[in-house]
């Protein structure tokens, strides 16, 4: 992604498929790259959420990344909110988007002060 792309976002979310360990293993790289490229004034407070999607797939039998491991990663990054979602079953999608919107607005408000 280009530097111009990163600067357009007041917040970000990372979505990962719960059945793919590879996507989970790239979270640190993705998170750090985003912060390096975007250059927010306070990287520790920049709003992120993590979304584990497609939780409907096979009732979770193909899950490669345990929820506990995802939550531990979020805790290690300053308690990033974590949501497991299913667009197919309309589960938690709105909640995740409302959360990142709220965090972005709060962050923008804090930056204006």
PDB file of C-alpha atoms in Angstrom:
ATOM      1  CA  UNK A   1       0.000   0.000   0.000  1.00  0.00           C
ATOM      2  CA  UNK A   2       1.218   3.468  -0.723  1.00  0.00           C
ATOM      3  CA  UNK A   3       1.928   6.194   1.784  1.00  0.00           C
ATOM      4  CA  UNK A   4      -0.858   8.287   0.254  1.00  0.00           C
ATOM      5  CA  UNK A   5      -3.301   5.439   0.907  1.00  0.00           C
ATOM      6  CA  UNK A   6      -2.353   5.136   4.590  1.00  0.00           C
ATOM      7  CA  UNK A   7      -2.752   8.844   5.308  1.00  0.00           C
ATOM      8  CA  UNK A   8      -6.413   8.802   4.243  1.00  0.00           C
ATOM      9  CA  UNK A   9      -7.559   6.698   7.189  1.00  0.00           C
ATOM     10  CA  UNK A  10      -8.348   8.024  10.680  1.00  0.00           C
ATOM     11  CA  UNK A  11      -8.524   4.418  11.939  1.00  0.00           C
ATOM     12  CA  UNK A  12      -8.160   0.915  10.646  1.00  0.00           C
ATOM     13  CA  UNK A  13      -9.297  -2.611  11.086  1.00  0.00           C
ATOM     14  CA  UNK A  14      -7.629  -5.858  10.192  1.00  0.00           C
ATOM     15  CA  UNK A  15      -9.834  -8.717   9.131  1.00  0.00           C
ATOM     16  CA  UNK A  16      -8.572 -12.258   9.258  1.00  0.00           C
ATOM     17  CA  UNK A  17     -10.253 -15.502   8.344  1.00  0.00           C
ATOM     18  CA  UNK A  18     -10.329 -17.698  11.455  1.00  0.00           C
ATOM     19  CA  UNK A  19      -9.482 -20.757   9.358  1.00  0.00           C
ATOM     20  CA  UNK A  20      -6.189 -19.291   8.103  1.00  0.00           C
ATOM     21  CA  UNK A  21      -3.171 -19.317  10.380  1.00  0.00           C
ATOM     22  CA  UNK A  22      -1.082 -17.519   7.739  1.00  0.00           C
ATOM     23  CA  UNK A  23      -3.250 -14.403   7.912  1.00  0.00           C
ATOM     24  CA  UNK A  24      -2.931 -14.371  11.696  1.00  0.00           C
ATOM     25  CA  UNK A  25       0.846 -14.762  11.532  1.00  0.00           C
ATOM     26  CA  UNK A  26       1.148 -11.599   9.415  1.00  0.00           C
ATOM     27  CA  UNK A  27      -0.673  -9.356  11.893  1.00  0.00           C
ATOM     28  CA  UNK A  28       2.470  -7.981  13.536  1.00  0.00           C
ATOM     29  CA  UNK A  29       3.991  -7.090  10.178  1.00  0.00           C
ATOM     30  CA  UNK A  30       0.781  -5.535   8.910  1.00  0.00           C
ATOM     31  CA  UNK A  31       0.222  -3.550  12.127  1.00  0.00           C
ATOM     32  CA  UNK A  32       3.792  -2.225  12.243  1.00  0.00           C
ATOM     33  CA  UNK A  33       3.853  -1.412   8.528  1.00  0.00           C
ATOM     34  CA  UNK A  34       0.615   0.518   8.815  1.00  0.00           C
ATOM     35  CA  UNK A  35       1.933   2.599  11.710  1.00  0.00           C
ATOM     36  CA  UNK A  36       5.263   3.218   9.955  1.00  0.00           C
ATOM     37  CA  UNK A  37       3.611   4.304   6.715  1.00  0.00           C
ATOM     38  CA  UNK A  38       0.749   6.302   8.219  1.00  0.00           C
ATOM     39  CA  UNK A  39       2.952   8.011  10.783  1.00  0.00           C
ATOM     40  CA  UNK A  40       0.218   8.891  13.293  1.00  0.00           C
ATOM     41  CA  UNK A  41       1.255  11.440  15.910  1.00  0.00           C
ATOM     42  CA  UNK A  42       0.550   8.949  18.716  1.00  0.00           C
ATOM     43  CA  UNK A  43       0.968   5.379  17.381  1.00  0.00           C
ATOM     44  CA  UNK A  44       0.117   3.849  20.774  1.00  0.00           C
ATOM     45  CA  UNK A  45      -3.348   5.418  20.681  1.00  0.00           C
ATOM     46  CA  UNK A  46      -4.138   4.989  16.992  1.00  0.00           C
ATOM     47  CA  UNK A  47      -7.480   3.142  16.733  1.00  0.00           C
ATOM     48  CA  UNK A  48      -7.420  -0.424  15.447  1.00  0.00           C
ATOM     49  CA  UNK A  49      -9.781  -3.363  15.735  1.00  0.00           C
ATOM     50  CA  UNK A  50      -9.202  -6.989  14.791  1.00  0.00           C
ATOM     51  CA  UNK A  51     -11.980  -8.908  13.062  1.00  0.00           C
ATOM     52  CA  UNK A  52     -12.027 -12.687  12.784  1.00  0.00           C
ATOM     53  CA  UNK A  53     -14.452 -13.330   9.964  1.00  0.00           C
ATOM     54  CA  UNK A  54     -16.317 -16.309   8.538  1.00  0.00           C
ATOM     55  CA  UNK A  55     -16.998 -17.842  11.949  1.00  0.00           C
ATOM     56  CA  UNK A  56     -19.937 -19.680  10.368  1.00  0.00           C
ATOM     57  CA  UNK A  57     -17.617 -21.918   8.302  1.00  0.00           C
ATOM     58  CA  UNK A  58     -18.171 -25.550   9.348  1.00  0.00           C
ATOM     59  CA  UNK A  59     -19.318 -24.496  12.791  1.00  0.00           C
ATOM     60  CA  UNK A  60     -15.741 -23.580  13.623  1.00  0.00           C
ATOM     61  CA  UNK A  61     -14.329 -27.054  12.955  1.00  0.00           C
ATOM     62  CA  UNK A  62     -11.787 -25.607  10.497  1.00  0.00           C
ATOM     63  CA  UNK A  63     -10.643 -22.940  12.936  1.00  0.00           C
ATOM     64  CA  UNK A  64      -6.859 -22.673  12.826  1.00  0.00           C
ATOM     65  CA  UNK A  65      -6.526 -19.713  15.186  1.00  0.00           C
ATOM     66  CA  UNK A  66      -8.120 -20.067  18.623  1.00  0.00           C
ATOM     67  CA  UNK A  67     -10.091 -17.071  19.861  1.00  0.00           C
ATOM     68  CA  UNK A  68      -7.843 -16.982  22.935  1.00  0.00           C
ATOM     69  CA  UNK A  69      -4.752 -16.519  20.747  1.00  0.00           C
ATOM     70  CA  UNK A  70      -6.408 -13.658  18.833  1.00  0.00           C
ATOM     71  CA  UNK A  71      -7.411 -11.969  22.079  1.00  0.00           C
ATOM     72  CA  UNK A  72      -3.879 -12.371  23.459  1.00  0.00           C
ATOM     73  CA  UNK A  73      -2.489 -10.660  20.344  1.00  0.00           C
ATOM     74  CA  UNK A  74      -4.970  -7.805  20.815  1.00  0.00           C
ATOM     75  CA  UNK A  75      -3.960  -7.458  24.468  1.00  0.00           C
ATOM     76  CA  UNK A  76      -0.288  -7.291  23.466  1.00  0.00           C
ATOM     77  CA  UNK A  77      -1.080  -4.334  21.195  1.00  0.00           C
ATOM     78  CA  UNK A  78      -2.797  -2.254  23.869  1.00  0.00           C
ATOM     79  CA  UNK A  79      -6.141  -4.050  24.163  1.00  0.00           C
ATOM     80  CA  UNK A  80      -7.285  -3.699  20.566  1.00  0.00           C
ATOM     81  CA  UNK A  81     -10.987  -4.642  20.395  1.00  0.00           C
ATOM     82  CA  UNK A  82     -11.575  -8.077  18.835  1.00  0.00           C
ATOM     83  CA  UNK A  83     -14.719  -9.261  17.066  1.00  0.00           C
ATOM     84  CA  UNK A  84     -15.626 -12.580  15.505  1.00  0.00           C
ATOM     85  CA  UNK A  85     -18.078 -12.028  12.680  1.00  0.00           C
ATOM     86  CA  UNK A  86     -20.141 -13.770  10.045  1.00  0.00           C
ATOM     87  CA  UNK A  87     -21.639 -11.712   7.251  1.00  0.00           C
ATOM     88  CA  UNK A  88     -23.457 -14.847   6.095  1.00  0.00           C
ATOM     89  CA  UNK A  89     -25.245 -15.136   9.448  1.00  0.00           C
ATOM     90  CA  UNK A  90     -25.322 -11.375  10.116  1.00  0.00           C
ATOM     91  CA  UNK A  91     -23.356 -11.878  13.323  1.00  0.00           C
ATOM     92  CA  UNK A  92     -21.387  -9.017  14.907  1.00  0.00           C
ATOM     93  CA  UNK A  93     -20.626  -7.208  11.615  1.00  0.00           C
ATOM     94  CA  UNK A  94     -22.505  -4.033  12.546  1.00  0.00           C
ATOM     95  CA  UNK A  95     -21.018  -4.086  16.034  1.00  0.00           C
ATOM     96  CA  UNK A  96     -17.468  -4.238  14.663  1.00  0.00           C
ATOM     97  CA  UNK A  97     -18.031  -1.382  12.213  1.00  0.00           C
ATOM     98  CA  UNK A  98     -19.741   0.759  14.836  1.00  0.00           C
ATOM     99  CA  UNK A  99     -16.815   0.171  17.175  1.00  0.00           C
ATOM    100  CA  UNK A 100     -14.174   1.305  14.680  1.00  0.00           C
ATOM    101  CA  UNK A 101     -16.300   4.312  13.710  1.00  0.00           C
ATOM    102  CA  UNK A 102     -16.644   5.291  17.381  1.00  0.00           C
ATOM    103  CA  UNK A 103     -12.917   4.829  17.994  1.00  0.00           C
ATOM    104  CA  UNK A 104     -12.069   6.919  14.917  1.00  0.00           C
ATOM    105  CA  UNK A 105     -14.346   9.738  16.053  1.00  0.00           C
ATOM    106  CA  UNK A 106     -12.899   9.658  19.568  1.00  0.00           C
ATOM    107  CA  UNK A 107      -9.374   9.684  18.164  1.00  0.00           C
ATOM    108  CA  UNK A 108     -10.160  12.578  15.840  1.00  0.00           C
ATOM    109  CA  UNK A 109     -11.728  14.509  18.732  1.00  0.00           C
ATOM    110  CA  UNK A 110      -8.652  13.876  20.907  1.00  0.00           C
ATOM    111  CA  UNK A 111      -6.377  15.094  18.096  1.00  0.00           C
ATOM    112  CA  UNK A 112      -8.351  18.340  17.837  1.00  0.00           C
ATOM    113  CA  UNK A 113      -7.893  19.165  21.516  1.00  0.00           C
TER     114      UNK A 113
END
